XYZ file of C-alpha atoms in Angstrom:
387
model
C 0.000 0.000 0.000
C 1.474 3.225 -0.686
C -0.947 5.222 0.865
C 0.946 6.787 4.170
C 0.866 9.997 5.613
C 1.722 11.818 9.211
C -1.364 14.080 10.421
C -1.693 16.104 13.308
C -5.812 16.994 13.617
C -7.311 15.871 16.210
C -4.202 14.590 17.409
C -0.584 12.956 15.725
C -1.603 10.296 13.248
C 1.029 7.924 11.598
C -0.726 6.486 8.727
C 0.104 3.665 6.591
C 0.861 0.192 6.272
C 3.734 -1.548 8.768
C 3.827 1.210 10.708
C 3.239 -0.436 14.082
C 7.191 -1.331 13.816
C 7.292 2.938 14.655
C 5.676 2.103 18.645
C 8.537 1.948 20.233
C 9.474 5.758 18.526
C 6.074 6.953 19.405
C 6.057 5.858 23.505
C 9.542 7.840 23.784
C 7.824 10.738 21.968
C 4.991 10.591 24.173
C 7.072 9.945 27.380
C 6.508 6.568 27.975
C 9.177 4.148 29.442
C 7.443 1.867 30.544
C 3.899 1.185 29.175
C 1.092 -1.654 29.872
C -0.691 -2.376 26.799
C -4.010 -3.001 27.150
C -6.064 -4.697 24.695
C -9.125 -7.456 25.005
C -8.992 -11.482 25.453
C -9.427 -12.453 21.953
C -6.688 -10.223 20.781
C -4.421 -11.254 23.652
C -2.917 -14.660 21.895
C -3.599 -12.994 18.243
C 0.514 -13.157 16.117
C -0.464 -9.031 15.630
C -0.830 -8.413 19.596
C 2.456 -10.481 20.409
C 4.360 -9.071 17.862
C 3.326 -5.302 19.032
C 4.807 -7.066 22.567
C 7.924 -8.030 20.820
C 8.589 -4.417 19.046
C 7.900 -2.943 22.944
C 10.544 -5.308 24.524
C 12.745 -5.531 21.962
C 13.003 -1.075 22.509
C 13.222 -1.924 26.226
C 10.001 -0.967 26.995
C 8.418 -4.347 28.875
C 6.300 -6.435 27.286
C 3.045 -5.482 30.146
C 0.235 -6.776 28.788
C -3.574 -6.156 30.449
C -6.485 -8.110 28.361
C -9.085 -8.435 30.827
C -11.424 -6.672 28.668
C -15.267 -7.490 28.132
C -16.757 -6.863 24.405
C -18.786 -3.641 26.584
C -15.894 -2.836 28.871
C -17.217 -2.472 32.792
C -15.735 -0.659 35.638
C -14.688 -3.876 37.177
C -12.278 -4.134 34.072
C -11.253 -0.497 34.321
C -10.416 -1.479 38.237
C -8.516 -4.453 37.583
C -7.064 -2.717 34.770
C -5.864 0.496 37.044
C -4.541 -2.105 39.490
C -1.948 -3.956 37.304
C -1.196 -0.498 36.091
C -0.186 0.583 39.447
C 0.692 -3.101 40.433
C 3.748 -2.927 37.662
C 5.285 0.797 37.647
C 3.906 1.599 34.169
C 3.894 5.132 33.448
C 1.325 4.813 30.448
C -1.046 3.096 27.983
C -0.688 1.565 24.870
C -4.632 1.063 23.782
C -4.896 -1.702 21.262
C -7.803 -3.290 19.571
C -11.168 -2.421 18.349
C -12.929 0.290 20.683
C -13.551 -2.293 24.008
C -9.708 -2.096 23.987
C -9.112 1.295 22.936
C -11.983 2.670 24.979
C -10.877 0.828 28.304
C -6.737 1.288 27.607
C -7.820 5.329 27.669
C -9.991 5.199 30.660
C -6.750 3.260 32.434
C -4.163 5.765 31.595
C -6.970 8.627 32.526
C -8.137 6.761 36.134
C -4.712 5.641 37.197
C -3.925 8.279 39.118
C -7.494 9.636 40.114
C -8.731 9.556 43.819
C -12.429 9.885 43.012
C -14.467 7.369 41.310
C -14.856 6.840 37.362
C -18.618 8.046 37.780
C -17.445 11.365 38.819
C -16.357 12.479 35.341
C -19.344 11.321 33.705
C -19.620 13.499 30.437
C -22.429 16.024 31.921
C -21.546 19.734 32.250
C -17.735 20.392 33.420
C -17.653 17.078 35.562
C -14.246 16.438 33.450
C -13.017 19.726 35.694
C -13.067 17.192 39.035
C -10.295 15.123 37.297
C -6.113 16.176 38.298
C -5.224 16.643 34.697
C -1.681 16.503 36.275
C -2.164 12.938 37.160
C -3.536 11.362 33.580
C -0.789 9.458 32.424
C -0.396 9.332 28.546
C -2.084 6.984 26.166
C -1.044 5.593 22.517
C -4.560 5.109 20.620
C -3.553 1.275 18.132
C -6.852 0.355 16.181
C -7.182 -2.957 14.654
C -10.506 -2.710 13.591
C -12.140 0.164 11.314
C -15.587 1.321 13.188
C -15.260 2.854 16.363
C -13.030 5.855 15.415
C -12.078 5.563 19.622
C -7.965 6.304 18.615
C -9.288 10.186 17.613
C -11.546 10.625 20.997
C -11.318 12.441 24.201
C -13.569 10.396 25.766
C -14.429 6.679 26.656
C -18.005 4.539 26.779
C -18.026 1.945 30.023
C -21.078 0.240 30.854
C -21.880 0.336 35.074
C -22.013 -3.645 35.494
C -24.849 -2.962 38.521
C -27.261 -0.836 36.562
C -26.294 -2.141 32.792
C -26.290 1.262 31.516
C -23.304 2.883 29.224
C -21.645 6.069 30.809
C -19.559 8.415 28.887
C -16.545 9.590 30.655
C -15.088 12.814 29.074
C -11.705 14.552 29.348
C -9.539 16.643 27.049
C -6.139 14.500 27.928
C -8.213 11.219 27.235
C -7.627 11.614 23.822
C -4.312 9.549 22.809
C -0.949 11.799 22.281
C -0.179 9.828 18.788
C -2.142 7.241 16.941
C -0.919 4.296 14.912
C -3.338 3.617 12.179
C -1.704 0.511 10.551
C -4.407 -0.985 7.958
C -2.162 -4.232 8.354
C -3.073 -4.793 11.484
C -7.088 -5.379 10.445
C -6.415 -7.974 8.281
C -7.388 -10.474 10.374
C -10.186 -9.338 11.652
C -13.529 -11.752 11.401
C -16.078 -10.699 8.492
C -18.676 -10.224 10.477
C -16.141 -8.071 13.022
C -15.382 -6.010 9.905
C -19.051 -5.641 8.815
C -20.103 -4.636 11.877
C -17.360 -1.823 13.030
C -17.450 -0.704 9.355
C -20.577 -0.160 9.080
C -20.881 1.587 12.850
C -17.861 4.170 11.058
C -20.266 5.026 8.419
C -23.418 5.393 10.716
C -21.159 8.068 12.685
C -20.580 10.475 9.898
C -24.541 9.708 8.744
C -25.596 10.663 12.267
C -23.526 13.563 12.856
C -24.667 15.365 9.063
C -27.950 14.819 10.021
C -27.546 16.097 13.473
C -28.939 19.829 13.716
C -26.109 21.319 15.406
C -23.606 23.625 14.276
C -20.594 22.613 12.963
C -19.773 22.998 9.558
C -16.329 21.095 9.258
C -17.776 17.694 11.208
C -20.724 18.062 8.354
C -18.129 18.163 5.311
C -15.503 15.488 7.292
C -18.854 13.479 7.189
C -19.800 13.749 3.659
C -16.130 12.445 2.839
C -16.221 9.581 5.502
C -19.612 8.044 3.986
C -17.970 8.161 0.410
C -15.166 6.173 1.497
C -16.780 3.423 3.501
C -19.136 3.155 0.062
C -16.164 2.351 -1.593
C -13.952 0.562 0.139
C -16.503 -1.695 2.488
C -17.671 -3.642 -0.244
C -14.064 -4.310 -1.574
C -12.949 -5.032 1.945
C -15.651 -7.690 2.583
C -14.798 -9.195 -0.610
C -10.672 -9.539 -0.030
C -9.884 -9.287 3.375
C -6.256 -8.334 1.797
C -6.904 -5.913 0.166
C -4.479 -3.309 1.904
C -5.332 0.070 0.031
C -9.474 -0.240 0.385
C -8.367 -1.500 4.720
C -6.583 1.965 4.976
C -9.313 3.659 3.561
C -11.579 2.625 6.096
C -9.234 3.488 8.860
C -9.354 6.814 7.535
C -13.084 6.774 7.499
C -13.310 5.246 11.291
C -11.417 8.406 12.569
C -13.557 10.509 10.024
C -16.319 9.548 11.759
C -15.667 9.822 15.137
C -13.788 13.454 14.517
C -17.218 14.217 12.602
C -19.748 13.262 15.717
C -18.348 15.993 17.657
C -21.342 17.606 16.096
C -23.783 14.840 17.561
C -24.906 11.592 17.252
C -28.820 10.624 17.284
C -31.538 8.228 17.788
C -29.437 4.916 16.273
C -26.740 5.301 18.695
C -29.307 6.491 22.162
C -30.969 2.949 21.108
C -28.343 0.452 20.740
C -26.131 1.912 23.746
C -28.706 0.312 26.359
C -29.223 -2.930 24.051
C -25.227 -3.136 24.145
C -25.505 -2.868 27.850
C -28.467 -5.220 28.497
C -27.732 -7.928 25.743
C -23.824 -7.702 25.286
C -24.109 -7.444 21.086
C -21.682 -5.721 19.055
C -22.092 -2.140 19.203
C -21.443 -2.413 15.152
C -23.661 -4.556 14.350
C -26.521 -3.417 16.159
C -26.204 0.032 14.680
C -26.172 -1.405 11.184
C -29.514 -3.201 12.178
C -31.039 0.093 14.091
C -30.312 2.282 10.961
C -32.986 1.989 8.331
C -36.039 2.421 10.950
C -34.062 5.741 12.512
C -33.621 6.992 8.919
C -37.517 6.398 8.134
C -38.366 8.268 11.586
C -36.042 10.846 10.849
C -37.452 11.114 7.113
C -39.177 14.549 7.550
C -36.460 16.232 9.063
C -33.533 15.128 7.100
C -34.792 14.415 3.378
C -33.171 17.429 2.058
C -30.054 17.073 3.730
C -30.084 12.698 2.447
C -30.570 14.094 -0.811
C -27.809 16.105 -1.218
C -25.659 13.320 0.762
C -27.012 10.940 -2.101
C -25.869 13.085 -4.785
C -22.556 13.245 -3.032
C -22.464 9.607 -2.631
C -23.260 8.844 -6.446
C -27.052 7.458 -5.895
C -29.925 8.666 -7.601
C -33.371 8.567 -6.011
C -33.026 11.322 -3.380
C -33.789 9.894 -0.028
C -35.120 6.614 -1.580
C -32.410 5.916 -3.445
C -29.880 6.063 -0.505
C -32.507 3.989 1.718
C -32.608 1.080 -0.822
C -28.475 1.801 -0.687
C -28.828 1.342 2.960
C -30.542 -1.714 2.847
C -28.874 -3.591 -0.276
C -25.650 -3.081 1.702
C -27.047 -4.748 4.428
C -28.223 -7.137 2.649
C -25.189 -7.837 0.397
C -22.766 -8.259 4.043
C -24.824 -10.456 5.703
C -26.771 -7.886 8.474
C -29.566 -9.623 9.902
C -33.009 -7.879 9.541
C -33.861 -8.074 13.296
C -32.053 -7.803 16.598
C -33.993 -11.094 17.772
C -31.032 -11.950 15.418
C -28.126 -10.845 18.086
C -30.109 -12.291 21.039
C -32.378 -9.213 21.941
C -35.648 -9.906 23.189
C -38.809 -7.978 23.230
C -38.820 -8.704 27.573
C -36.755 -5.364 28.232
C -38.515 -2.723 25.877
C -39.611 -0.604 28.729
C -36.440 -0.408 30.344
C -34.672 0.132 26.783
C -36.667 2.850 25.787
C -36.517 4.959 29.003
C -32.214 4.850 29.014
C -32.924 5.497 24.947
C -34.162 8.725 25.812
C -31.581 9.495 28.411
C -28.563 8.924 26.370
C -26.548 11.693 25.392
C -27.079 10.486 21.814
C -30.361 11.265 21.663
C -30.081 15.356 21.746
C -28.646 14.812 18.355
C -31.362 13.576 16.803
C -33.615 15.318 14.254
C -36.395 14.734 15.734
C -37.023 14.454 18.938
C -36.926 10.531 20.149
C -39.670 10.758 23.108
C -40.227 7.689 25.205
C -43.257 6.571 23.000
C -41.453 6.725 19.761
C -38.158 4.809 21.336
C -40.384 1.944 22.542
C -41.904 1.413 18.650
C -38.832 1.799 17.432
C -37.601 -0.952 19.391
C -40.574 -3.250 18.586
C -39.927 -2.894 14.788
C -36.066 -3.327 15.266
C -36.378 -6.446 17.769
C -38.785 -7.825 15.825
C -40.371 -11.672 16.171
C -38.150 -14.087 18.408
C -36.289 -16.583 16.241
C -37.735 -19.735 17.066
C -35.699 -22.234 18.326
């Protein structure tokens, strides 16, 4: 691949294929002698996670290794993980892995030295001013997957494991001091892991355009970050090798998440709590969420789809990109129903009122009250798969 590049917005970005064999540069460059990396427990015996340990030790750095890491990362991980940061003298964080082991390697650099409890910095008002900003340690953001866009992000999801609902912890020095986006390092990644977290990159820019908050260079960062998952999602799912369309959608995974500074919306407040309750891929529920939210949204956004369409090469205004939206589906293998992760129909009540509550929701169009989050949730649950 000879796409590669060094970018500094939101923060340092080495680009390009291989580049992972540049960590040990990038921890002296962000201060780090001795880091812990933290990643989750199917990447822990994956050839890319011990090589990554053999470029660390090989520089002298330790080979610390944390991978205690659920698929919806809890604050019993985050104290575990704090504790065999403290436990071995490590002076910060190399996050690696799709965003359960980005998201929770961030949180451990930012808790480590914190007296007060995760909860406190909850991302409401200027909580994030109760943190000592003197006492984050740095982090080093590694993606191997191409969804979350968490390597670009100053803050961190973590689900409360007594009240299964997702909390978003904010802080400026959350986001990583340099980011490794190595498209080689996704190649391994299972179909369905890169349907889901590719699909969840393109959902981000689609939510924050059609957000109605200001902010006019998320809304063109968007437009861009669509095109290229178009393009290169498709070609991915077809050769998992193919290098040049995997750094593409790295690109588009920090697109995304740089573009939902201007807001999410109602696909995002309703799969948080389902990820919490039912443990599915944050990814893949989007992907299944999506085409209901866009129908509820219609009358707000069908001005704003049709220009996006035009962008994006479809014809058809807002039913053109629709039938887009649900061919692509379609053609990756999306079920049409979350009965299809698991979810039942039991929890809808509870569902809909943390729906509501999410900070997602103030992004959307329209305004998701509690009625119109529990039909939502009835058409996107759907019949239970019979047995």
């Amino acid at each position: 691949m000879s796409l590669t590049a060094n970018w500094s917005y939101p923060t340092a970005i080495r680009f390009g294929a291989g580049r992972i064999k540049e960590l040990a540069e990038a921890c002296a460059a962000a201060g780090m002698k001795k880091p812990l990396l933290v990643t989750d427990k199917g990447l822990a015996s994956l050839p890319i996670t011990s090589n990554t340990l053999d470029i660390m030790e090989a520089a002298g750095l330790g080979r610390g290794m944390f991978c205690d890491v659920d698929p919806n990362p809890t604050e019993i991980n985050l104290t575990a993980g704090v504790a065999a940061f403290n436990a071995g003298g490590h002076d910060g964080v190399v996050a690696f892995g799709g965003g359960s082991g980005l998201d929770l390697g961030k949180l451990v650099a930012f808790q480590a030295g914190q007296t007060r409890p995760v909860w406190d910095f909850e991302d409401i008002g200027d909580w994030w001013t109760r943190a000592d900003a003197d006492a984050i340690y740095p982090n080093i953001a590694v993606p191997t997957t191409a969804g979350t866009g968490s390597e670009v992000g100053r803050a961190s999801v973590i689900t409360n494991s007594q009240t299964h609902v997702k909390k978003i912890i904010f802080h400026p020095k959350i986001l990583p001091s340099i980011v490794i986006c190595d498209p080689e390092l996704t190649v391994g990644m299972p179909q369905m892991i890169t349907v889901g977290t590719g699909i969840d990159a393109f959902i981000h820019s689609l939510e924050a355009f059609c957000s109605p908050h200001y902010h006019p260079m998320s809304q063109g960062i968007a437009l861009e970050g669509m095109r290229l998952v178009k393009e290169n999602l498709p070609k991915v799912f077809a050769d998992p090798n193919d290098i040049e369309a995997r750094g593409h959608m790295m690109s588009a995974a920090a697109m995304g998440a740089v573009a939902f500074q201007k807001g999410l919306g109602g696909i995002h407040a309703l799969a948080h709590p389902i990820g919490a309750v039912y443990n599915t891929h944050h990814g893949m529920t989007n992907a299944v969420i999506m085409p209901a939210v866009l129908k509820f949204n219609r009358a707000a956004i069908e001005d704003r789809i049709e220009m996006l369409a035009s962008y994006l090469g479809i014809s058809g205004g807002f039913d053109g990109f629709y039938d887009f939206v649900m061919k692509m589906r379609a053609d990756m293998g999306v079920p049409e129903t979350l009965s299809a992760l698991g979810v039942g129909t039991d929890k809808i009540d509870v569902l809909a009122a943390e729906a509501i509550k999410d900070p997602s929701a103030g992004g959307n169009p329209v305004e998701l009250t509690l009625e119109a989050a529990k039909a939502l949730l009835v058409e996107v649950i759907g019949e239970p798969v019979s047995a």
